[in-house]
XYZ file of C-alpha atoms in Angstrom:
397
model
C 87.751 108.626 116.127
C 91.623 109.976 116.583
C 94.054 107.944 118.660
C 93.690 109.900 121.715
C 89.741 109.453 121.474
C 90.074 105.429 121.348
C 92.771 105.092 123.908
C 92.357 108.377 126.246
C 95.732 109.535 125.986
C 98.030 111.363 123.752
C 101.181 110.067 121.960
C 103.562 112.854 121.299
C 106.857 113.042 119.588
C 108.568 115.907 121.626
C 111.986 115.612 120.277
C 114.417 113.743 117.545
C 117.803 113.553 116.369
C 118.995 112.549 112.647
C 122.527 111.647 111.137
C 124.000 112.319 107.746
C 122.747 109.043 105.502
C 125.665 107.657 103.223
C 129.018 105.948 103.692
C 130.166 107.076 107.086
C 133.421 105.203 107.331
C 134.350 107.410 110.644
C 130.957 106.258 112.305
C 130.217 103.030 114.098
C 126.727 101.620 114.942
C 127.588 102.341 118.639
C 128.443 106.209 117.923
C 125.392 106.602 115.311
C 123.140 105.583 118.066
C 124.631 107.604 120.826
C 124.800 110.686 118.364
C 120.921 110.564 117.396
C 119.972 109.659 120.916
C 121.720 112.249 122.676
C 119.896 114.931 119.869
C 116.692 113.573 120.488
C 116.956 113.939 124.190
C 118.255 117.149 123.917
C 115.863 118.397 121.520
C 113.025 117.413 123.645
C 114.510 119.275 126.413
C 114.626 116.242 129.032
C 117.510 114.490 130.958
C 118.145 110.671 129.914
C 116.924 109.932 133.319
C 113.384 110.378 132.440
C 113.325 107.744 129.717
C 111.226 104.966 130.751
C 111.883 102.460 127.906
C 114.096 102.292 124.644
C 113.150 100.545 121.603
C 116.013 100.129 118.844
C 114.976 99.160 115.357
C 117.787 97.232 113.355
C 117.426 94.727 110.499
C 121.278 93.433 110.341
C 120.691 89.954 108.976
C 124.215 89.162 109.289
C 125.773 92.441 107.594
C 127.853 93.208 110.867
C 129.029 90.821 113.692
C 127.289 92.617 116.542
C 123.783 91.107 116.794
C 122.844 92.205 120.076
C 122.805 95.927 120.203
C 119.838 96.993 122.259
C 121.838 98.466 125.252
C 124.124 100.646 123.078
C 121.625 103.848 123.845
C 122.619 103.256 127.450
C 126.179 104.462 126.558
C 124.595 108.293 126.177
C 124.444 108.694 129.895
C 124.918 106.858 133.258
C 121.336 107.821 134.061
C 119.688 105.137 131.499
C 121.391 102.384 133.837
C 118.880 99.648 134.199
C 116.228 101.120 131.632
C 114.539 98.450 129.569
C 116.152 98.351 126.204
C 114.605 96.113 123.309
C 115.669 95.409 119.636
C 112.997 95.469 117.103
C 113.437 93.718 113.586
C 110.798 93.768 111.041
C 112.917 93.740 107.766
C 113.139 97.287 105.863
C 110.396 98.169 108.336
C 112.478 97.817 111.602
C 112.139 101.496 112.516
C 108.540 101.809 112.183
C 108.262 98.581 114.338
C 110.075 99.971 117.042
C 108.328 102.998 116.728
C 104.869 101.523 117.086
C 106.423 99.314 119.579
C 107.305 102.485 121.665
C 103.667 103.718 121.004
C 102.052 100.832 122.627
C 104.144 101.031 125.756
C 102.610 104.310 126.345
C 99.132 103.781 125.415
C 99.750 100.705 127.856
C 100.698 102.875 130.786
C 104.100 100.810 131.125
C 105.993 103.981 130.000
C 105.327 107.719 130.046
C 108.423 108.654 128.097
C 110.014 106.342 125.529
C 113.160 107.016 123.067
C 112.826 105.112 119.965
C 115.809 104.661 117.574
C 116.356 103.305 114.296
C 120.388 102.453 113.102
C 121.763 100.671 110.333
C 125.895 100.181 109.380
C 125.861 98.678 105.641
C 128.543 100.049 103.787
C 131.615 98.248 105.336
C 130.205 95.023 104.267
C 130.646 93.502 100.596
C 127.797 93.593 98.246
C 127.584 89.778 98.328
C 127.084 89.931 102.299
C 124.544 93.014 102.043
C 122.700 91.209 99.176
C 122.378 88.149 101.100
C 121.299 89.995 104.231
C 118.762 91.702 102.215
C 117.506 88.479 100.769
C 117.161 87.206 104.061
C 113.606 89.258 103.858
C 112.271 86.906 101.087
C 110.432 83.760 101.683
C 111.477 82.094 98.133
C 115.004 83.612 97.895
C 116.391 83.458 100.875
C 119.694 81.842 101.403
C 120.012 81.570 97.475
C 122.580 83.044 95.175
C 121.247 85.814 93.399
C 123.060 88.273 90.974
C 120.649 90.987 91.010
C 119.468 90.723 94.882
C 116.548 92.677 95.769
C 116.766 94.787 93.180
C 115.670 91.634 90.938
C 112.601 90.913 93.228
C 111.324 94.459 92.197
C 111.982 94.063 89.099
C 109.749 91.306 88.687
C 107.190 93.372 90.278
C 107.993 95.947 87.747
C 107.487 93.221 84.839
C 104.133 92.180 86.408
C 103.088 95.598 86.377
C 103.918 96.736 82.915
C 102.231 93.269 81.740
C 99.116 94.075 83.428
C 98.562 97.773 83.146
C 101.235 98.957 80.253
C 100.647 99.423 76.586
C 104.202 97.899 75.504
C 105.094 101.507 74.858
C 107.846 102.083 78.074
C 105.840 104.442 79.549
C 106.090 102.876 82.784
C 109.710 102.934 82.596
C 109.559 106.388 81.745
C 107.405 107.115 84.778
C 109.507 105.197 87.070
C 112.516 107.688 85.591
C 110.367 110.903 86.517
C 109.850 109.727 90.012
C 113.654 108.772 90.607
C 114.166 112.378 89.183
C 111.596 114.089 91.451
C 113.155 112.422 94.460
C 116.816 113.272 93.313
C 115.593 116.853 93.228
C 113.966 116.960 96.505
C 117.052 115.282 98.067
C 119.281 118.265 96.921
C 117.130 120.222 99.993
C 117.874 117.734 102.300
C 121.194 118.271 104.494
C 121.077 114.340 105.663
C 120.677 113.154 102.223
C 123.172 110.749 100.649
C 122.620 111.667 97.040
C 122.393 115.319 96.763
C 122.456 115.832 93.252
C 119.564 116.916 90.737
C 120.285 114.284 87.813
C 117.093 115.328 85.475
C 114.778 113.428 83.858
C 116.320 112.609 80.684
C 119.365 110.991 82.693
C 116.950 109.045 85.111
C 114.899 107.824 82.316
C 117.754 106.376 79.875
C 120.255 103.764 80.431
C 123.886 104.841 80.436
C 127.299 103.740 81.390
C 126.551 105.986 84.639
C 123.096 104.716 84.799
C 123.171 101.206 83.916
C 120.519 98.637 83.932
C 120.672 96.465 87.307
C 117.703 94.536 86.507
C 115.387 95.111 83.679
C 113.561 97.421 83.953
C 115.140 98.903 87.076
C 118.229 101.096 86.291
C 120.577 102.239 88.762
C 118.518 105.518 89.512
C 115.329 103.220 90.210
C 117.012 101.770 93.096
C 118.137 103.212 96.866
C 121.638 103.010 98.039
C 123.252 101.165 100.595
C 123.589 103.592 103.366
C 124.761 103.896 107.081
C 122.714 106.178 109.380
C 120.506 106.680 112.684
C 117.324 108.801 113.532
C 115.891 109.166 116.913
C 112.350 110.413 118.531
C 111.170 110.652 122.032
C 107.805 109.765 122.468
C 105.486 111.049 125.221
C 102.266 111.291 126.761
C 102.580 114.635 127.783
C 103.772 117.561 126.341
C 106.979 119.659 127.311
C 106.143 123.165 127.765
C 109.636 124.018 126.375
C 108.960 122.016 123.228
C 106.558 122.260 120.218
C 105.387 118.592 119.967
C 103.931 116.669 117.058
C 100.901 114.264 117.631
C 100.621 110.716 116.316
C 96.722 110.499 115.535
C 96.567 107.249 114.248
C 98.672 104.329 113.224
C 98.241 100.913 111.326
C 100.181 97.894 110.624
C 99.439 94.969 108.184
C 101.337 91.873 107.403
C 100.979 89.949 104.061
C 101.491 86.101 103.242
C 105.162 85.290 102.793
C 105.335 83.219 99.942
C 105.327 85.221 96.828
C 102.604 82.549 95.218
C 100.074 83.789 97.990
C 100.522 87.706 96.981
C 99.244 89.516 94.047
C 102.476 91.334 92.997
C 101.042 94.581 91.793
C 98.264 95.025 94.478
C 100.631 95.361 97.819
C 97.171 94.477 99.860
C 98.856 94.691 103.034
C 99.976 98.316 102.337
C 96.520 99.101 101.497
C 95.266 97.757 104.738
C 97.589 99.612 106.796
C 96.602 102.757 105.194
C 92.897 102.048 105.732
C 93.816 101.325 109.559
C 95.864 104.287 110.154
C 93.421 106.738 108.323
C 90.323 105.168 110.309
C 92.052 105.432 113.422
C 93.135 109.293 112.428
C 89.681 110.143 111.448
C 90.977 111.636 108.389
C 91.232 110.913 104.648
C 94.076 111.379 102.070
C 92.403 114.878 101.474
C 93.402 116.099 104.717
C 97.033 115.036 104.375
C 99.279 117.968 103.451
C 102.519 115.796 102.470
C 103.505 111.850 102.774
C 106.832 110.245 103.367
C 106.538 106.737 101.016
C 108.625 103.973 101.475
C 110.637 104.197 97.628
C 113.225 101.346 98.037
C 112.707 101.190 94.379
C 110.607 103.398 92.080
C 108.281 100.790 91.138
C 107.586 100.738 94.962
C 106.443 104.259 95.151
C 104.459 104.142 92.054
C 102.410 101.094 93.416
C 102.176 102.976 96.980
C 100.172 105.805 95.002
C 97.439 103.165 94.114
C 97.767 101.398 97.391
C 96.992 104.399 99.642
C 93.970 105.143 97.341
C 95.386 108.141 95.504
C 94.351 106.754 92.330
C 92.889 103.723 91.324
C 95.049 100.631 90.228
C 97.293 100.839 87.322
C 96.490 104.808 87.323
C 99.368 105.658 89.762
C 100.992 107.295 86.585
C 98.345 109.978 86.605
C 99.763 111.083 89.957
C 103.126 111.954 88.304
C 101.756 112.927 84.760
C 99.475 115.394 86.548
C 101.893 116.686 89.001
C 100.119 115.674 92.494
C 102.781 114.426 93.964
C 105.666 117.175 93.477
C 106.726 119.565 95.950
C 104.113 122.118 94.607
C 101.344 119.424 94.068
C 98.261 118.353 96.080
C 100.100 115.722 98.066
C 103.776 116.391 97.757
C 105.722 112.818 98.405
C 108.963 112.143 99.625
C 110.227 115.879 99.957
C 113.225 114.495 101.819
C 114.204 113.046 98.746
C 112.902 109.419 100.235
C 115.021 106.414 100.573
C 115.832 106.956 96.708
C 117.765 110.115 97.386
C 118.059 110.396 100.892
C 119.586 106.860 101.522
C 118.003 103.561 103.099
C 119.878 102.628 106.227
C 117.359 99.907 106.671
C 116.642 99.771 110.382
C 116.541 103.810 110.730
C 114.522 104.556 107.534
C 110.948 104.348 109.574
C 112.650 106.347 112.350
C 113.882 108.938 109.634
C 110.552 109.213 108.220
C 108.780 110.142 111.198
C 111.521 112.848 112.301
C 111.549 114.471 108.894
C 107.686 114.590 109.096
C 107.816 115.946 112.737
C 110.554 118.799 111.294
C 108.105 119.528 108.593
C 104.963 119.850 111.066
C 106.817 122.379 113.166
C 108.429 124.405 110.700
C 111.871 123.231 111.441
C 112.822 121.418 108.233
C 114.983 124.190 106.617
C 115.329 124.337 102.822
C 113.051 121.360 102.894
C 110.187 122.945 104.140
C 106.492 122.899 102.575
C 104.305 125.899 103.683
C 102.243 125.607 106.560
C 101.766 121.545 106.762
C 99.217 120.385 109.487
C 98.909 116.582 108.696
C 101.268 114.036 107.283
C 101.552 110.406 106.659
C 104.607 108.017 107.053
C 104.663 104.887 105.143
C 107.490 102.106 105.820
C 107.363 98.728 104.502
C 109.693 95.476 104.911
C 110.094 92.839 102.246
C 107.949 93.026 98.670
C 104.757 94.355 100.373
C 105.124 92.252 103.650
C 105.782 93.846 106.905
C 103.548 97.282 106.287
C 103.464 100.536 108.866
C 101.580 103.771 108.482
C 101.475 106.643 110.702
C 99.477 109.554 110.857
C 100.817 112.487 112.624
C 99.352 116.571 113.086
C 100.784 119.446 114.129
C 99.495 120.611 117.882
């Protein structure tokens, strides 16, 4: 049963906009929001006055002083005066949280057209401020000093994974290097990406002056960068005759327990639940997907995602890499955009960006990133270490 069959109405992505990701010193949070909102509205071929509601995904967590940005999108046009606008926050999944809130407004019938924006400014802040802000998404480390920040948390995940499934040969570290190289290679073709350089497997697998160990066993190339950027999408219950929409056919959300002691660090059980819910609502299986955009904040996260989504059995995620399944020409290309690893990770923008990139692929407008005639895709966005999890299934119309 699809979303439309379950709720009796369509949720369509009818327009989108995307900024470049990176260190955008000449941009403000406001200018990024206005840029992508304008692009999305124009791409949907509607007037600003047709927007019934706005949702803005932003994490912030003290990384910038302005903590009340929900009305910044109104700067797009005077026609948006008095339109309801709400900031949505769920750590690094804030963008997808905003997307699902917009979806639920459409399904509830309180809106017919919703503008969803994800945005973040991070690079202006010091490493200490960014690190402390991101650690606010961890139950055990929030407010505590740390030299490795969130990298240290995912390094612990990698150590647990190696202990449970590795053979002591360093092969897991090599697989992580291959994942990093894959995503850097893909990022070359993404004009929005922060890191557009094919670094090669040898570089990504090796600790060096240019690729130092950040938190053993994670090297710099295993970590997504600190980024600025924004993305936006227009959601509607009816298509615009002038545009080619994309259909949301299913979605899922699941949250895990916050304290680390209550979670299996290598299982990402709530991630698995969010996948099951989205696929069930859409009435599809993994074999029906043509590609997926996954939350690879660190390479170990992408490896475990292969297992949480059901692509492989637990502990066998390396197969998906070794047998080429997740490469651009494989049976399920993963992160053709470069993922968070190469595209960048302005945390509040990431989930919306993933939906925009997927919509571009499904409408044949992805440029150099374009796959051959994809019809069905998945987007997976995560906050914290497997805590807040969102999955969307999108289909070409």
